[in-house]
mmCIF file of C-alpha atoms and ligand atoms in Angstrom:
data_model
loop_
_atom_site.group_PDB
_atom_site.id
_atom_site.type_symbol
_atom_site.label_atom_id
_atom_site.label_comp_id
_atom_site.label_asym_id
_atom_site.label_seq_id
_atom_site.Cartn_x
_atom_site.Cartn_y
_atom_site.Cartn_z
ATOM 1 C CA UNK A 229 23.865 -16.744 -28.876
ATOM 2 C CA UNK A 230 23.243 -14.173 -26.096
ATOM 3 C CA UNK A 231 20.072 -12.312 -26.263
ATOM 4 C CA UNK A 232 20.920 -9.442 -24.021
ATOM 5 C CA UNK A 233 24.476 -8.261 -24.112
ATOM 6 C CA UNK A 234 25.875 -5.452 -21.913
ATOM 7 C CA UNK A 235 29.461 -4.521 -22.889
ATOM 8 C CA UNK A 236 31.685 -2.498 -20.654
ATOM 9 C CA UNK A 237 28.650 -0.787 -19.117
ATOM 10 C CA UNK A 238 29.530 2.061 -16.855
ATOM 11 C CA UNK A 239 27.568 4.724 -14.916
ATOM 12 C CA UNK A 240 28.913 7.651 -13.091
ATOM 13 C CA UNK A 241 26.171 9.848 -11.657
ATOM 14 C CA UNK A 242 26.576 13.729 -11.703
ATOM 15 C CA UNK A 243 27.801 13.746 -8.170
ATOM 16 C CA UNK A 244 30.669 11.487 -9.091
ATOM 17 C CA UNK A 245 29.359 8.343 -7.726
ATOM 18 C CA UNK A 246 30.582 5.512 -9.866
ATOM 19 C CA UNK A 247 27.683 3.097 -9.503
ATOM 20 C CA UNK A 248 28.524 0.602 -12.222
ATOM 21 C CA UNK A 249 32.129 0.142 -13.117
ATOM 22 C CA UNK A 250 32.203 -1.281 -16.705
ATOM 23 C CA UNK A 251 30.480 -4.653 -16.385
ATOM 24 C CA UNK A 252 30.126 -7.398 -19.113
ATOM 25 C CA UNK A 253 26.844 -9.180 -18.869
ATOM 26 C CA UNK A 254 25.393 -11.647 -21.305
ATOM 27 C CA UNK A 255 22.065 -13.340 -20.976
ATOM 28 C CA UNK A 256 20.605 -16.192 -23.172
ATOM 29 C CA UNK A 257 17.186 -16.163 -24.694
ATOM 30 C CA UNK A 258 14.576 -17.212 -22.148
ATOM 31 C CA UNK A 259 17.105 -17.269 -19.356
ATOM 32 C CA UNK A 260 16.268 -16.000 -15.825
ATOM 33 C CA UNK A 261 19.131 -14.033 -14.566
ATOM 34 C CA UNK A 262 19.223 -12.663 -10.995
ATOM 35 C CA UNK A 263 21.467 -9.555 -9.970
ATOM 36 C CA UNK A 264 22.298 -10.240 -6.400
ATOM 37 C CA UNK A 265 24.246 -8.107 -4.000
ATOM 38 C CA UNK A 266 24.130 -5.769 -0.952
ATOM 39 C CA UNK A 267 22.558 -2.398 -1.018
ATOM 40 C CA UNK A 268 24.292 0.087 -3.115
ATOM 41 C CA UNK A 269 26.190 -2.444 -5.262
ATOM 42 C CA UNK A 270 24.771 -1.242 -8.571
ATOM 43 C CA UNK A 271 21.970 -3.645 -9.300
ATOM 44 C CA UNK A 272 19.165 -1.066 -9.801
ATOM 45 C CA UNK A 273 21.412 1.229 -11.890
ATOM 46 C CA UNK A 274 22.307 -1.697 -14.155
ATOM 47 C CA UNK A 275 18.663 -2.602 -14.623
ATOM 48 C CA UNK A 276 17.584 0.955 -15.229
ATOM 49 C CA UNK A 277 20.208 1.315 -17.963
ATOM 50 C CA UNK A 278 18.828 -1.788 -19.659
ATOM 51 C CA UNK A 279 15.431 -0.233 -19.337
ATOM 52 C CA UNK A 280 16.552 3.049 -20.850
ATOM 53 C CA UNK A 281 15.647 4.899 -17.635
ATOM 54 C CA UNK A 282 19.213 5.718 -16.900
ATOM 55 C CA UNK A 283 21.712 6.762 -19.643
ATOM 56 C CA UNK A 284 25.117 4.788 -19.496
ATOM 57 C CA UNK A 285 28.331 7.014 -19.137
ATOM 58 C CA UNK A 286 30.069 4.424 -21.219
ATOM 59 C CA UNK A 287 29.484 0.987 -22.859
ATOM 60 C CA UNK A 288 26.547 -0.409 -24.841
ATOM 61 C CA UNK A 289 23.580 -2.638 -24.648
ATOM 62 C CA UNK A 290 22.170 -4.959 -27.337
ATOM 63 C CA UNK A 291 18.896 -6.779 -27.124
ATOM 64 C CA UNK A 292 17.918 -9.558 -29.636
ATOM 65 C CA UNK A 293 20.911 -8.414 -31.816
ATOM 66 C CA UNK A 294 19.760 -4.861 -31.930
ATOM 67 C CA UNK A 295 21.871 -1.970 -30.333
ATOM 68 C CA UNK A 296 19.326 -0.235 -27.923
ATOM 69 C CA UNK A 297 21.808 1.918 -26.052
ATOM 70 C CA UNK A 298 20.461 5.214 -27.367
ATOM 71 C CA UNK A 299 16.749 4.254 -27.633
ATOM 72 C CA UNK A 300 14.031 5.714 -25.411
ATOM 73 C CA UNK A 301 12.479 3.269 -23.012
ATOM 74 C CA UNK A 302 9.298 3.095 -24.990
ATOM 75 C CA UNK A 303 11.288 2.059 -28.082
ATOM 76 C CA UNK A 304 13.183 -0.794 -26.446
ATOM 77 C CA UNK A 305 10.212 -3.287 -25.913
ATOM 78 C CA UNK A 306 11.110 -4.054 -22.295
ATOM 79 C CA UNK A 307 8.732 -4.758 -19.554
ATOM 80 C CA UNK A 308 9.703 -3.182 -16.251
ATOM 81 C CA UNK A 309 8.130 -4.751 -13.165
ATOM 82 C CA UNK A 310 8.754 -3.230 -9.818
ATOM 83 C CA UNK A 311 7.116 -3.572 -6.364
ATOM 84 C CA UNK A 312 3.485 -4.414 -7.272
ATOM 85 C CA UNK A 313 1.590 -1.192 -7.299
ATOM 86 C CA UNK A 314 -1.970 -0.559 -6.304
ATOM 87 C CA UNK A 315 -4.815 -1.796 -8.556
ATOM 88 C CA UNK A 316 -7.247 0.605 -10.073
ATOM 89 C CA UNK A 317 -10.167 0.628 -7.544
ATOM 90 C CA UNK A 318 -12.781 1.526 -10.113
ATOM 91 C CA UNK A 319 -11.890 -1.330 -12.558
ATOM 92 C CA UNK A 320 -12.884 -4.977 -12.159
ATOM 93 C CA UNK A 321 -10.068 -7.683 -12.108
ATOM 94 C CA UNK A 322 -10.241 -8.458 -15.709
ATOM 95 C CA UNK A 323 -10.151 -4.753 -16.678
ATOM 96 C CA UNK A 324 -7.269 -4.112 -14.302
ATOM 97 C CA UNK A 325 -5.246 -7.012 -15.872
ATOM 98 C CA UNK A 326 -6.167 -5.937 -19.472
ATOM 99 C CA UNK A 327 -5.213 -2.285 -18.876
ATOM 100 C CA UNK A 328 -1.675 -2.419 -20.170
ATOM 101 C CA UNK A 329 -2.954 -4.131 -23.304
ATOM 102 C CA UNK A 330 -5.705 -1.749 -23.832
ATOM 103 C CA UNK A 331 -3.058 1.111 -23.513
ATOM 104 C CA UNK A 332 -1.085 -0.517 -26.298
ATOM 105 C CA UNK A 333 -4.197 -0.466 -28.541
ATOM 106 C CA UNK A 334 -4.633 -4.142 -28.954
ATOM 107 C CA UNK A 335 -8.020 -5.360 -30.218
ATOM 108 C CA UNK A 336 -10.631 -6.290 -27.529
ATOM 109 C CA UNK A 337 -10.608 -9.901 -28.813
ATOM 110 C CA UNK A 338 -6.939 -10.293 -28.352
ATOM 111 C CA UNK A 339 -7.075 -8.580 -24.939
ATOM 112 C CA UNK A 340 -9.725 -10.979 -23.875
ATOM 113 C CA UNK A 341 -7.685 -14.026 -25.005
ATOM 114 C CA UNK A 342 -4.488 -12.804 -23.272
ATOM 115 C CA UNK A 343 -6.271 -11.931 -20.113
ATOM 116 C CA UNK A 344 -8.070 -15.270 -19.991
ATOM 117 C CA UNK A 345 -4.764 -17.008 -20.528
ATOM 118 C CA UNK A 346 -3.009 -15.444 -17.482
ATOM 119 C CA UNK A 347 -6.063 -15.396 -15.326
ATOM 120 C CA UNK A 348 -6.230 -19.197 -15.671
ATOM 121 C CA UNK A 349 -2.531 -19.596 -15.048
ATOM 122 C CA UNK A 350 -2.661 -17.521 -11.852
ATOM 123 C CA UNK A 351 -5.869 -19.306 -10.567
ATOM 124 C CA UNK A 352 -7.915 -16.064 -10.811
ATOM 125 C CA UNK A 353 -10.798 -17.410 -12.989
ATOM 126 C CA UNK A 354 -13.514 -17.032 -10.388
ATOM 127 C CA UNK A 355 -12.462 -13.463 -9.441
ATOM 128 C CA UNK A 356 -12.490 -11.618 -12.819
ATOM 129 C CA UNK A 357 -15.767 -9.843 -12.218
ATOM 130 C CA UNK A 358 -14.827 -8.434 -8.843
ATOM 131 C CA UNK A 359 -13.494 -5.105 -7.831
ATOM 132 C CA UNK A 360 -10.256 -4.886 -5.940
ATOM 133 C CA UNK A 361 -11.944 -4.076 -2.750
ATOM 134 C CA UNK A 362 -13.740 -7.461 -2.898
ATOM 135 C CA UNK A 363 -10.475 -9.449 -3.012
ATOM 136 C CA UNK A 364 -8.342 -10.812 -0.122
ATOM 137 C CA UNK A 365 -4.824 -9.387 0.137
ATOM 138 C CA UNK A 366 -3.197 -12.321 -1.494
ATOM 139 C CA UNK A 367 -5.573 -12.227 -4.479
ATOM 140 C CA UNK A 368 -5.017 -8.530 -4.980
ATOM 141 C CA UNK A 369 -1.213 -9.176 -5.216
ATOM 142 C CA UNK A 370 -1.945 -12.028 -7.767
ATOM 143 C CA UNK A 371 -3.958 -9.697 -9.808
ATOM 144 C CA UNK A 372 -1.255 -7.109 -9.733
ATOM 145 C CA UNK A 373 1.199 -9.697 -10.857
ATOM 146 C CA UNK A 374 -0.951 -10.715 -13.708
ATOM 147 C CA UNK A 375 -1.236 -7.133 -14.828
ATOM 148 C CA UNK A 376 2.536 -6.729 -14.612
ATOM 149 C CA UNK A 377 3.201 -9.886 -16.601
ATOM 150 C CA UNK A 378 0.343 -9.793 -19.180
ATOM 151 C CA UNK A 379 2.508 -7.991 -21.680
ATOM 152 C CA UNK A 380 4.884 -10.126 -23.814
ATOM 153 C CA UNK A 381 7.941 -7.792 -24.193
ATOM 154 C CA UNK A 382 11.312 -8.952 -25.401
ATOM 155 C CA UNK A 383 12.651 -8.916 -21.860
ATOM 156 C CA UNK A 384 11.230 -8.543 -18.333
ATOM 157 C CA UNK A 385 13.158 -6.381 -15.830
ATOM 158 C CA UNK A 386 12.181 -6.836 -12.272
ATOM 159 C CA UNK A 387 13.494 -4.651 -9.429
ATOM 160 C CA UNK A 388 12.815 -6.302 -6.076
ATOM 161 C CA UNK A 389 9.120 -6.913 -7.002
ATOM 162 C CA UNK A 390 8.388 -8.916 -3.768
ATOM 163 C CA UNK A 391 10.113 -6.435 -1.472
ATOM 164 C CA UNK A 392 7.193 -5.404 0.758
ATOM 165 C CA UNK A 393 5.331 -8.726 0.879
ATOM 166 C CA UNK A 394 5.169 -10.894 3.927
ATOM 167 C CA UNK A 395 7.030 -14.242 3.951
ATOM 168 C CA UNK A 396 4.107 -16.550 2.877
ATOM 169 C CA UNK A 397 3.069 -14.267 -0.007
ATOM 170 C CA UNK A 398 6.613 -13.875 -1.134
ATOM 171 C CA UNK A 399 6.987 -17.543 -1.464
ATOM 172 C CA UNK A 400 3.678 -17.920 -3.452
ATOM 173 C CA UNK A 401 4.480 -14.897 -5.667
ATOM 174 C CA UNK A 402 8.009 -16.279 -6.265
ATOM 175 C CA UNK A 403 6.540 -19.580 -7.525
ATOM 176 C CA UNK A 404 4.019 -17.780 -9.901
ATOM 177 C CA UNK A 405 6.683 -15.517 -11.290
ATOM 178 C CA UNK A 406 8.972 -18.451 -12.176
ATOM 179 C CA UNK A 407 6.131 -20.508 -13.542
ATOM 180 C CA UNK A 408 4.808 -17.684 -15.638
ATOM 181 C CA UNK A 409 8.330 -16.744 -16.853
ATOM 182 C CA UNK A 410 9.123 -20.453 -17.821
ATOM 183 C CA UNK A 411 5.808 -20.555 -19.585
ATOM 184 C CA UNK A 412 6.163 -17.390 -21.584
ATOM 185 C CA UNK A 413 9.930 -18.137 -22.266
ATOM 186 C CA UNK A 414 10.673 -14.387 -21.758
ATOM 187 C CA UNK A 415 14.240 -13.463 -20.883
ATOM 188 C CA UNK A 416 14.304 -11.918 -17.308
ATOM 189 C CA UNK A 417 16.680 -10.022 -15.244
ATOM 190 C CA UNK A 418 15.615 -9.854 -11.603
ATOM 191 C CA UNK A 419 17.181 -7.717 -8.888
ATOM 192 C CA UNK A 420 17.261 -8.719 -5.257
ATOM 193 C CA UNK A 421 19.465 -8.567 -2.278
ATOM 194 C CA UNK A 422 17.870 -11.718 -0.867
ATOM 195 C CA UNK A 423 20.234 -14.578 -1.636
ATOM 196 C CA UNK A 424 17.669 -17.273 -0.951
ATOM 197 C CA UNK A 425 15.285 -15.687 -3.471
ATOM 198 C CA UNK A 426 18.114 -15.379 -5.921
ATOM 199 C CA UNK A 427 19.179 -19.023 -5.599
ATOM 200 C CA UNK A 428 15.540 -20.306 -5.826
ATOM 201 C CA UNK A 429 14.658 -18.308 -8.945
ATOM 202 C CA UNK A 430 17.773 -17.985 -11.086
ATOM 203 C CA UNK A 431 19.091 -20.004 -14.073
ATOM 204 C CA UNK A 432 22.087 -17.823 -13.330
ATOM 205 C CA UNK A 433 22.987 -15.700 -10.326
ATOM 206 C CA UNK A 434 25.160 -12.603 -10.951
ATOM 207 C CA UNK A 435 26.791 -11.575 -7.695
ATOM 208 C CA UNK A 436 27.621 -7.845 -7.630
ATOM 209 C CA UNK A 437 29.575 -5.748 -5.257
ATOM 210 C CA UNK A 438 30.898 -2.132 -5.487
ATOM 211 C CA UNK A 439 29.660 -1.662 -8.994
ATOM 212 C CA UNK A 440 31.366 -4.866 -10.267
ATOM 213 C CA UNK A 441 30.371 -8.410 -10.928
ATOM 214 C CA UNK A 442 32.179 -10.713 -8.656
ATOM 215 C CA UNK A 443 30.679 -13.971 -10.018
ATOM 216 C CA UNK A 444 28.284 -15.018 -12.774
ATOM 217 C CA UNK A 445 27.117 -18.630 -12.903
ATOM 218 C CA UNK A 446 24.306 -21.220 -12.021
ATOM 219 C CA UNK A 447 23.200 -21.067 -8.417
ATOM 220 C CA UNK A 448 24.814 -24.388 -7.497
ATOM 221 C CA UNK A 449 28.233 -23.194 -8.924
ATOM 222 C CA UNK A 450 28.126 -19.933 -7.040
ATOM 223 C CA UNK A 451 27.178 -21.745 -3.881
ATOM 224 C CA UNK A 452 29.668 -24.673 -4.083
ATOM 225 C CA UNK A 453 32.526 -22.892 -5.866
ATOM 226 C CA UNK A 454 32.463 -19.183 -4.856
ATOM 227 C CA UNK A 455 35.281 -17.269 -6.561
ATOM 228 C CA UNK A 456 36.261 -15.330 -3.495
ATOM 229 C CA UNK A 457 35.561 -14.626 0.202
ATOM 230 C CA UNK A 458 32.949 -12.089 -0.535
ATOM 231 C CA UNK A 459 30.759 -14.509 -2.566
ATOM 232 C CA UNK A 460 31.479 -17.276 -0.108
ATOM 233 C CA UNK A 461 30.300 -15.041 2.656
ATOM 234 C CA UNK A 462 27.268 -13.473 0.936
ATOM 235 C CA UNK A 463 25.759 -16.749 -0.301
ATOM 236 C CA UNK A 464 24.241 -19.268 2.145
ATOM 237 C CA UNK A 465 22.386 -18.970 5.435
ATOM 238 C CA UNK A 466 23.920 -19.523 7.862
ATOM 239 C CA UNK A 467 27.008 -18.385 6.000
ATOM 240 C CA UNK A 468 30.174 -20.405 5.346
ATOM 241 C CA UNK A 469 32.562 -20.928 8.338
ATOM 242 C CA UNK A 470 36.012 -19.450 7.839
ATOM 243 C CA UNK A 471 39.224 -20.325 9.778
ATOM 244 C CA UNK A 472 42.483 -18.528 9.428
ATOM 245 C CA UNK A 473 45.539 -20.647 9.361
ATOM 246 C CA UNK A 474 48.582 -21.939 7.523
ATOM 247 C CA UNK A 475 49.359 -24.599 5.026
ATOM 248 C CA UNK A 476 52.512 -26.586 5.723
ATOM 249 C CA UNK A 477 53.704 -30.073 4.834
ATOM 250 C CA UNK A 478 50.340 -30.933 3.189
ATOM 251 C CA UNK A 479 48.407 -29.861 6.365
ATOM 252 C CA UNK A 480 46.127 -27.052 7.340
ATOM 253 C CA UNK A 481 47.238 -25.828 10.617
ATOM 254 C CA UNK A 482 45.224 -23.310 12.995
ATOM 255 C CA UNK A 483 45.033 -22.892 16.733
ATOM 256 C CA UNK A 484 43.701 -26.242 18.041
ATOM 257 C CA UNK A 485 43.414 -27.732 14.601
ATOM 258 C CA UNK A 486 45.702 -29.850 12.276
ATOM 259 C CA UNK A 487 44.072 -31.190 9.260
ATOM 260 C CA UNK A 488 45.735 -33.602 6.773
ATOM 261 C CA UNK A 489 44.753 -32.570 3.323
ATOM 262 C CA UNK A 490 44.023 -34.894 0.299
ATOM 263 C CA UNK A 491 45.196 -32.625 -2.413
ATOM 264 C CA UNK A 492 47.808 -30.016 -2.973
ATOM 265 C CA UNK A 493 47.283 -26.498 -1.642
ATOM 266 C CA UNK A 494 50.176 -23.897 -1.864
ATOM 267 C CA UNK A 495 52.019 -23.376 1.448
ATOM 268 C CA UNK A 496 51.575 -20.202 3.508
ATOM 269 C CA UNK A 497 48.992 -18.258 5.289
ATOM 270 C CA UNK A 498 45.374 -19.165 4.121
ATOM 271 C CA UNK A 499 41.699 -18.931 5.030
ATOM 272 C CA UNK A 500 39.896 -22.253 5.150
ATOM 273 C CA UNK A 501 36.114 -22.270 4.348
ATOM 274 C CA UNK A 502 33.528 -25.034 4.980
ATOM 275 C CA UNK A 503 29.683 -24.733 4.806
ATOM 276 C CA UNK A 504 27.742 -25.702 7.970
ATOM 277 C CA UNK A 505 26.334 -28.822 6.297
ATOM 278 C CA UNK A 506 29.802 -30.215 5.782
ATOM 279 C CA UNK A 507 30.790 -29.936 9.455
ATOM 280 C CA UNK A 508 30.355 -33.222 11.261
ATOM 281 C CA UNK A 509 30.352 -34.202 14.905
ATOM 282 C CA UNK A 510 32.593 -37.240 15.335
ATOM 283 C CA UNK A 511 34.121 -38.294 18.760
ATOM 284 C CA UNK A 512 37.751 -38.332 17.471
ATOM 285 C CA UNK A 513 37.500 -35.462 15.066
ATOM 286 C CA UNK A 514 40.554 -33.235 14.681
ATOM 287 C CA UNK A 515 38.907 -30.186 16.104
ATOM 288 C CA UNK A 516 37.452 -29.812 19.637
ATOM 289 C CA UNK A 517 34.639 -27.308 20.143
ATOM 290 C CA UNK A 518 32.110 -26.356 22.832
ATOM 291 C CA UNK A 519 28.390 -26.185 21.993
ATOM 292 C CA UNK A 520 27.023 -22.594 22.599
ATOM 293 C CA UNK A 521 23.606 -22.972 21.174
ATOM 294 C CA UNK A 522 21.403 -25.582 19.585
ATOM 295 C CA UNK A 523 18.951 -23.724 17.265
ATOM 296 C CA UNK A 524 15.874 -25.760 16.293
ATOM 297 C CA UNK A 525 14.619 -25.060 12.770
ATOM 298 C CA UNK A 526 12.269 -27.935 12.153
ATOM 299 C CA UNK A 527 13.882 -30.086 9.435
ATOM 300 C CA UNK A 528 17.321 -29.206 10.743
ATOM 301 C CA UNK A 529 19.261 -27.582 13.544
ATOM 302 C CA UNK A 530 22.069 -25.090 13.617
ATOM 303 C CA UNK A 531 24.589 -25.942 16.231
ATOM 304 C CA UNK A 532 26.708 -22.895 17.179
ATOM 305 C CA UNK A 533 30.083 -23.918 18.454
ATOM 306 C CA UNK A 534 33.224 -22.236 19.838
ATOM 307 C CA UNK A 535 36.717 -23.637 19.209
ATOM 308 C CA UNK A 536 40.201 -22.356 19.802
ATOM 309 C CA UNK A 537 40.396 -21.184 16.156
ATOM 310 C CA UNK A 538 37.084 -19.382 16.320
ATOM 311 C CA UNK A 539 33.245 -19.814 16.178
ATOM 312 C CA UNK A 540 31.604 -22.363 13.752
ATOM 313 C CA UNK A 541 28.179 -23.316 12.840
ATOM 314 C CA UNK A 542 27.233 -26.955 12.105
ATOM 315 C CA UNK A 543 23.994 -28.117 10.439
ATOM 316 C CA UNK A 544 22.543 -31.197 12.132
ATOM 317 C CA UNK A 545 19.711 -33.132 10.565
ATOM 318 C CA UNK A 546 19.546 -36.197 12.903
ATOM 319 C CA UNK A 547 17.881 -36.579 16.183
ATOM 320 C CA UNK A 548 21.007 -36.138 18.202
ATOM 321 C CA UNK A 549 20.925 -33.442 20.847
ATOM 322 C CA UNK A 550 23.818 -31.090 21.628
ATOM 323 C CA UNK A 551 23.817 -29.872 25.168
ATOM 324 C CA UNK A 552 24.939 -26.370 25.667
ATOM 325 C CA UNK A 553 28.397 -26.330 27.277
ATOM 326 C CA UNK A 554 29.410 -29.832 26.264
ATOM 327 C CA UNK A 555 32.471 -30.541 24.217
ATOM 328 C CA UNK A 556 32.238 -32.185 20.729
ATOM 329 C CA UNK A 557 34.774 -33.402 18.174
ATOM 330 C CA UNK A 558 34.411 -32.081 14.750
ATOM 331 C CA UNK A 559 35.516 -33.228 11.251
ATOM 332 C CA UNK A 560 34.935 -31.771 7.818
ATOM 333 C CA UNK A 561 33.731 -33.522 4.620
ATOM 334 C CA UNK A 562 37.012 -33.551 2.641
ATOM 335 C CA UNK A 563 35.469 -33.030 -0.812
ATOM 336 C CA UNK A 564 33.832 -29.691 0.381
ATOM 337 C CA UNK A 565 36.885 -27.800 1.853
ATOM 338 C CA UNK A 566 37.656 -24.483 0.227
ATOM 339 C CA UNK A 567 40.768 -22.400 0.514
ATOM 340 C CA UNK A 568 41.133 -18.633 0.066
ATOM 341 C CA UNK A 569 43.988 -16.216 -0.146
ATOM 342 C CA UNK A 570 43.529 -14.223 3.020
ATOM 343 C CA UNK A 571 44.896 -11.014 1.280
ATOM 344 C CA UNK A 572 43.161 -10.954 -2.083
ATOM 345 C CA UNK A 573 40.245 -13.024 -0.929
ATOM 346 C CA UNK A 574 40.436 -15.198 -4.099
ATOM 347 C CA UNK A 575 39.663 -18.930 -3.883
ATOM 348 C CA UNK A 576 42.813 -21.060 -4.522
HETATM 349 P P1 ATP B 240 19.607 -1.105 -3.384
HETATM 350 O O1 ATP B 240 19.406 -2.619 -3.209
HETATM 351 O O2 ATP B 240 19.716 -0.416 -2.099
HETATM 352 O O3 ATP B 240 18.666 -0.396 -4.225
HETATM 353 P P2 ATP B 240 21.485 -1.238 -5.601
HETATM 354 O O4 ATP B 240 22.517 -2.389 -5.560
HETATM 355 O O5 ATP B 240 20.290 -1.400 -6.392
HETATM 356 O O6 ATP B 240 21.054 -0.978 -4.047
HETATM 357 P P3 ATP B 240 21.954 1.277 -6.935
HETATM 358 O O7 ATP B 240 20.633 1.798 -6.476
HETATM 359 O O8 ATP B 240 22.146 0.906 -8.196
HETATM 360 O O9 ATP B 240 22.369 0.036 -5.962
HETATM 361 O O10 ATP B 240 22.982 2.282 -6.372
HETATM 362 C C1 ATP B 240 24.514 2.262 -6.656
HETATM 363 C C2 ATP B 240 25.136 3.419 -6.064
HETATM 364 O O11 ATP B 240 24.754 4.574 -6.790
HETATM 365 C C3 ATP B 240 24.879 3.740 -4.613
HETATM 366 O O12 ATP B 240 26.019 4.200 -4.063
HETATM 367 C C4 ATP B 240 23.706 4.804 -4.687
HETATM 368 O O13 ATP B 240 23.893 5.599 -3.590
HETATM 369 C C5 ATP B 240 24.210 5.605 -5.989
HETATM 370 N N1 ATP B 240 23.079 6.227 -6.727
HETATM 371 C C6 ATP B 240 22.025 5.620 -7.172
HETATM 372 N N2 ATP B 240 21.271 6.488 -7.814
HETATM 373 C C7 ATP B 240 21.887 7.734 -7.682
HETATM 374 C C8 ATP B 240 21.646 8.996 -8.334
HETATM 375 N N3 ATP B 240 20.522 9.316 -8.992
HETATM 376 N N4 ATP B 240 22.571 10.036 -8.059
HETATM 377 C C9 ATP B 240 23.627 9.653 -7.294
HETATM 378 N N5 ATP B 240 23.961 8.452 -6.791
HETATM 379 C C10 ATP B 240 23.097 7.502 -7.018
#
């Protein structure tokens, strides 16, 4: 049974902006769901409605079987975690972390137990007696995270909590958040516009665009079987390759490319999609392309290519070098070809 259920949730702001257009969203108990989408797609508005910080224009929200639509934020038992805010400079680490529990009026003994638990989990044991100014930047962030997550509400709502951090610290915090969430088993909704962050954290990725949910599913499903061109384009870095062409006589035909297909695809104009890791360089491949750039990334390389039907990127993981200006033959892994309706964008 779903733990959080948003039904036909809609929000139109006073100036007429329809930020969220009647979405249905369900989240299982203990699940980590990530709302992902470009700026302005309605992620924050959705989260704020669940938190009670924004009143829905229409629709309702249930948490743990209880209708919370009309409840004040304080009556909902939600924990709202946004970008880690500054620590209290005059409080020691353990007092900073225990502050939310003290504000709730918990007994000192229970506060000490709960603080001790999270301090151990986040590797802060040796630092509890220090003041914030005596901590390195990364440790300050871990203390802020501990303070944000020390409470055990029914649900954690996180709005781009890692937004301002540098890359290394983002990775560390990401791991800590997920480990802590798995351990506490608290249902979590996390907002980000970073698709890699979404894929790495989520049990379920909810891709939003223009106030609507485009796709809602496990990360691998959203990556391998995007429902439309928008999702296919938004997920993955570098993005999926697209080639516009036509299906005729069981073949995909585009300028300079004729590909015999294994399965049935409806005839007519079509957009062909393939991810960079499923493009292969083979001497007698059905597509000829010119190497424009060999981008070294350590474990792999992105080879940027230009063909008659457009530009493509291929991921290379072997030692083979691709000289700029040379011509290569390309083939595509048959099991990983996707086809989209070029007008509606829907995957066929
Ligand atoms: P971002 O990642 O940039 O925060 P988002 O996906 O979280 O974007 P929202 O902040 O939910 O998107 O905004 C959705 C739409 O609603 C945007 O067009 C935004 O400009 C608009 N909006 C947000 N808050 C208000 C408000 N208080 N009044 C009017 N319009 C608003």
